[in-house]
Short mmCIF file of C-alpha atoms and ligand atoms in Angstrom, two decimals:
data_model
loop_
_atom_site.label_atom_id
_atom_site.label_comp_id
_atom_site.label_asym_id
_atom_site.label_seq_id
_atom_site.Cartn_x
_atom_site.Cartn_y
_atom_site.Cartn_z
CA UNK D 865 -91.84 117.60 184.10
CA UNK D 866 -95.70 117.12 183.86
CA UNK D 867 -96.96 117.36 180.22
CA UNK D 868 -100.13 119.86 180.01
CA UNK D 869 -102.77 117.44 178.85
CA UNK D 870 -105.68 119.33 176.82
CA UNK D 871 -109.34 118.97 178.02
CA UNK D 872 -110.44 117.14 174.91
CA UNK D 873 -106.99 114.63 175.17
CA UNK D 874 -107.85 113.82 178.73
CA UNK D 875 -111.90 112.85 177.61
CA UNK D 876 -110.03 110.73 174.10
CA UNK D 877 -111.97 107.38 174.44
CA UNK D 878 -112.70 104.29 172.25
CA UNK D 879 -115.79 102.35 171.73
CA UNK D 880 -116.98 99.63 169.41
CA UNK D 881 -119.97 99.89 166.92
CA UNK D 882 -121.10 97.17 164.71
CA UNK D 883 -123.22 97.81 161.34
CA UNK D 884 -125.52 94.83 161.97
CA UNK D 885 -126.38 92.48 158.97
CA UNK D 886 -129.68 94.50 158.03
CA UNK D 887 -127.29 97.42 157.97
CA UNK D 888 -124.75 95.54 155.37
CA UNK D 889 -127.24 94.33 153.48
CA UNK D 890 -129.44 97.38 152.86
CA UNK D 891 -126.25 98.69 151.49
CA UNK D 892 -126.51 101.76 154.85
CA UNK D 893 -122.23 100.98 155.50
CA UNK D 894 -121.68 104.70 153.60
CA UNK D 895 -124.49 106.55 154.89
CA UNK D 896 -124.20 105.46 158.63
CA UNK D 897 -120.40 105.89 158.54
CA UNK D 898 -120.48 109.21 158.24
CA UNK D 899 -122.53 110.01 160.63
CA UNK D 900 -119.83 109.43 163.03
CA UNK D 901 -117.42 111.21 160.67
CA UNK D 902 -119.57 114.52 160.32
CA UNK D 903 -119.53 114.26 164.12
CA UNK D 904 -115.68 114.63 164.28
CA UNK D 905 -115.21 111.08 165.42
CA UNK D 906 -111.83 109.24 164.05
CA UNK D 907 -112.05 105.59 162.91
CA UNK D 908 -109.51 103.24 163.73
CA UNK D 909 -110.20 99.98 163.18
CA UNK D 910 -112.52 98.22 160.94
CA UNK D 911 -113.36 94.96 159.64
CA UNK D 912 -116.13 93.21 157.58
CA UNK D 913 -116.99 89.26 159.04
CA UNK D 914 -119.84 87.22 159.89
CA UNK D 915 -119.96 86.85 163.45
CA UNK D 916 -119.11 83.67 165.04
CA UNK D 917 -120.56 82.16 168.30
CA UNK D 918 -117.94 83.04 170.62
CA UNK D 919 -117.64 86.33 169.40
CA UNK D 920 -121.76 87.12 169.98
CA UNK D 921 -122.26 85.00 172.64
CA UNK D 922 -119.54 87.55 174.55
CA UNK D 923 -121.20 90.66 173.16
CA UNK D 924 -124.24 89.72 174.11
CA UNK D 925 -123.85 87.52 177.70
CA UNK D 926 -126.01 90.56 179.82
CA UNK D 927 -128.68 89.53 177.74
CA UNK D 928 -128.44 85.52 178.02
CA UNK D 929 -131.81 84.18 179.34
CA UNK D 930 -133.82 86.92 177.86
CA UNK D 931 -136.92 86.45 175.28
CA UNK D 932 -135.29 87.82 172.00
CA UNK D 933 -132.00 86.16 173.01
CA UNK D 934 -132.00 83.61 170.55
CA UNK D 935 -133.54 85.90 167.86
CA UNK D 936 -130.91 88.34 168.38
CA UNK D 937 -128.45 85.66 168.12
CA UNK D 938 -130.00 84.40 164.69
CA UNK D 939 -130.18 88.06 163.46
CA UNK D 940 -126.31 88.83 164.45
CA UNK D 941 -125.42 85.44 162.28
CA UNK D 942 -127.52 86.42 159.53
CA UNK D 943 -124.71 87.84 157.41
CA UNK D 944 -122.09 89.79 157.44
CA UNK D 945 -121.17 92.67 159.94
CA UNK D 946 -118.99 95.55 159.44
CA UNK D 947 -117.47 95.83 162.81
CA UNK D 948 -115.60 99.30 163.76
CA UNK D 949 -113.67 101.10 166.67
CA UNK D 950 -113.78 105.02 167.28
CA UNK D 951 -111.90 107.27 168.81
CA UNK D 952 -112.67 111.22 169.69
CA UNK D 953 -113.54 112.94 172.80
CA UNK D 954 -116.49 111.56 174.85
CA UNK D 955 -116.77 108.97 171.96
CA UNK D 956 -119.41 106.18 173.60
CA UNK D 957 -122.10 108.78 174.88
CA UNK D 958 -122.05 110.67 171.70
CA UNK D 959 -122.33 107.48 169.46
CA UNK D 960 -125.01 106.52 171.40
CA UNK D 961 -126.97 109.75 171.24
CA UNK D 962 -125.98 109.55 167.12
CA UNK D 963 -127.74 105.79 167.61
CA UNK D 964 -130.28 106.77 169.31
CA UNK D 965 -133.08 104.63 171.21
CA UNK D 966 -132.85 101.13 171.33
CA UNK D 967 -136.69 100.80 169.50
CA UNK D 968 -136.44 102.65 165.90
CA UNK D 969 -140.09 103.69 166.81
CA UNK D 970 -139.27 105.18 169.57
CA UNK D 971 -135.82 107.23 168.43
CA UNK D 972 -135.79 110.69 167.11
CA UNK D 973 -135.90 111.61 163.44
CA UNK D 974 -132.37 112.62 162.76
CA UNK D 975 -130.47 109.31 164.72
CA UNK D 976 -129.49 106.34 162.80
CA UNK D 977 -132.17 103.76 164.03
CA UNK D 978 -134.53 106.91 163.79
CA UNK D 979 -134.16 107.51 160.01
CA UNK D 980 -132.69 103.54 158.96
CA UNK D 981 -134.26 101.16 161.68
CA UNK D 982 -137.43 98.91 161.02
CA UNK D 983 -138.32 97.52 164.19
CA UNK D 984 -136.74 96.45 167.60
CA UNK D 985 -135.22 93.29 166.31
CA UNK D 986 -133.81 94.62 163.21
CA UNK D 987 -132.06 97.79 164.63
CA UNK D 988 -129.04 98.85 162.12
CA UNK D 989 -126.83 99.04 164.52
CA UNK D 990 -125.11 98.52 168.00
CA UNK D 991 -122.80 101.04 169.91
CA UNK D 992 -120.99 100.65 173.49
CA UNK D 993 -123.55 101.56 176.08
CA UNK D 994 -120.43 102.74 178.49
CA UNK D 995 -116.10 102.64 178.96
CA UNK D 996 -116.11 99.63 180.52
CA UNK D 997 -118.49 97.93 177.71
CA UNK D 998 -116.43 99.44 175.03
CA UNK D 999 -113.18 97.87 176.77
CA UNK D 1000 -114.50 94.57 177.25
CA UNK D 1001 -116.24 94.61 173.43
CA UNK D 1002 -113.52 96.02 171.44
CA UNK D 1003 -111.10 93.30 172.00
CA UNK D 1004 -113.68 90.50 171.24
CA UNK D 1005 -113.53 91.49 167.46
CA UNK D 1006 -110.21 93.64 167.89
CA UNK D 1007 -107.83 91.29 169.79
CA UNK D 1008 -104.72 92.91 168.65
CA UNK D 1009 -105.43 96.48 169.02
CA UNK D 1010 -103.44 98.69 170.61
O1 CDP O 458 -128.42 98.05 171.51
P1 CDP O 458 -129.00 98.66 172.77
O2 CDP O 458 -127.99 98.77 173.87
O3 CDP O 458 -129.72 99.94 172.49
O4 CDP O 458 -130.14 97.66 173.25
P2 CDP O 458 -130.14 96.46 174.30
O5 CDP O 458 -131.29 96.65 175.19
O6 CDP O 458 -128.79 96.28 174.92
O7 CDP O 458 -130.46 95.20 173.38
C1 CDP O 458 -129.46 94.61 172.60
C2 CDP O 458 -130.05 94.24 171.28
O8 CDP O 458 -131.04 93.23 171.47
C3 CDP O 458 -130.80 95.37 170.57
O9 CDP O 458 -129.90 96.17 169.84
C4 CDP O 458 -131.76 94.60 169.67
O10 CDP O 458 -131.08 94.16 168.49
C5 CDP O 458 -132.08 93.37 170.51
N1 CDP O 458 -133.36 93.47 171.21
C6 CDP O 458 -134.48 92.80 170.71
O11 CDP O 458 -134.38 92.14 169.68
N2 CDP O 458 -135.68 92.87 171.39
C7 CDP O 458 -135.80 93.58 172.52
N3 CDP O 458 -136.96 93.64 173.14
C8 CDP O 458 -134.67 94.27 173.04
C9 CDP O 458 -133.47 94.19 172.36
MG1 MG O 459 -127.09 97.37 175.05
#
């Protein structure tokens, strides 16, 4: 017999968010953390590394060719990230609306690069921009996950 699945179970989805070096070494981890908490979103995974080449070279490959590519790059290996996974209903769109826009002058007071980011190449933080980004970034960092 069918199980009844809930509205909220059927919309569960997981997408990755990294606390980019600035973010680490500002000392932000606590503060930007729960901003996902207050927003009823469940961590369930989490690491601290610094990034190797493989691993941002495959985050970043839509952006290969571009003008800040190799900035980004040197920015991402700058020190270490806190790398995390999520879980909750409608998880990627509302961690990017908790982001907000990709410029911190651009995004609203009250978002994460709004109140913590500097300038476009030293934005805090980076969240899944859709599903299928959050299932092809998650296992770069997360290879074992279930
Ligand atoms: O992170 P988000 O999806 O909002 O932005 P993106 O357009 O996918 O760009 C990826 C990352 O590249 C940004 O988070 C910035 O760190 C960096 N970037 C940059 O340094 N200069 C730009 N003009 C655009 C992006
Ligand atoms: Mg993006």
């Amino acid at each position: 017999m069918d199980r009844e699945v809930s509205q909220s179970e059927e919309m569960t989805e997981r997408t990755f968010f990294m606390l980019k070096p600035d973010a680490v070494r500002r000392g932000l981890v606590e503060h930007i953390l729960q901003r996902l908490d207050d927003a009823s979103l469940r961590m369930v995974a989490k690491q601290q590394l610094v990034v190797n080449k493989a691993q941002s070279g495959a985050l970043y490959t839509e952006h290969e060719g571009k003008p800040f590519y190799d900035s980004l790059l040197t920015y991402i290996h700058s020190g270490p990230v806190l790398v995390t996974v999520w879980e909750g209903s409608g998880a990627v769109a509302l961690v990017r609306k908790l982001i907000g826009a990709t410029n911190p002058t651009d995004a609203a007071p009250g978002t994460i690069r709004g109140d913590f980011g500097l300038a476009i190449d030293e934005d805090v933080v980076h969240g899944s921009d859709s599903v299928q980004s959050a299932e092809r970034e998650i296992p770069i960092f997360f290879p074992g996950l279930d």
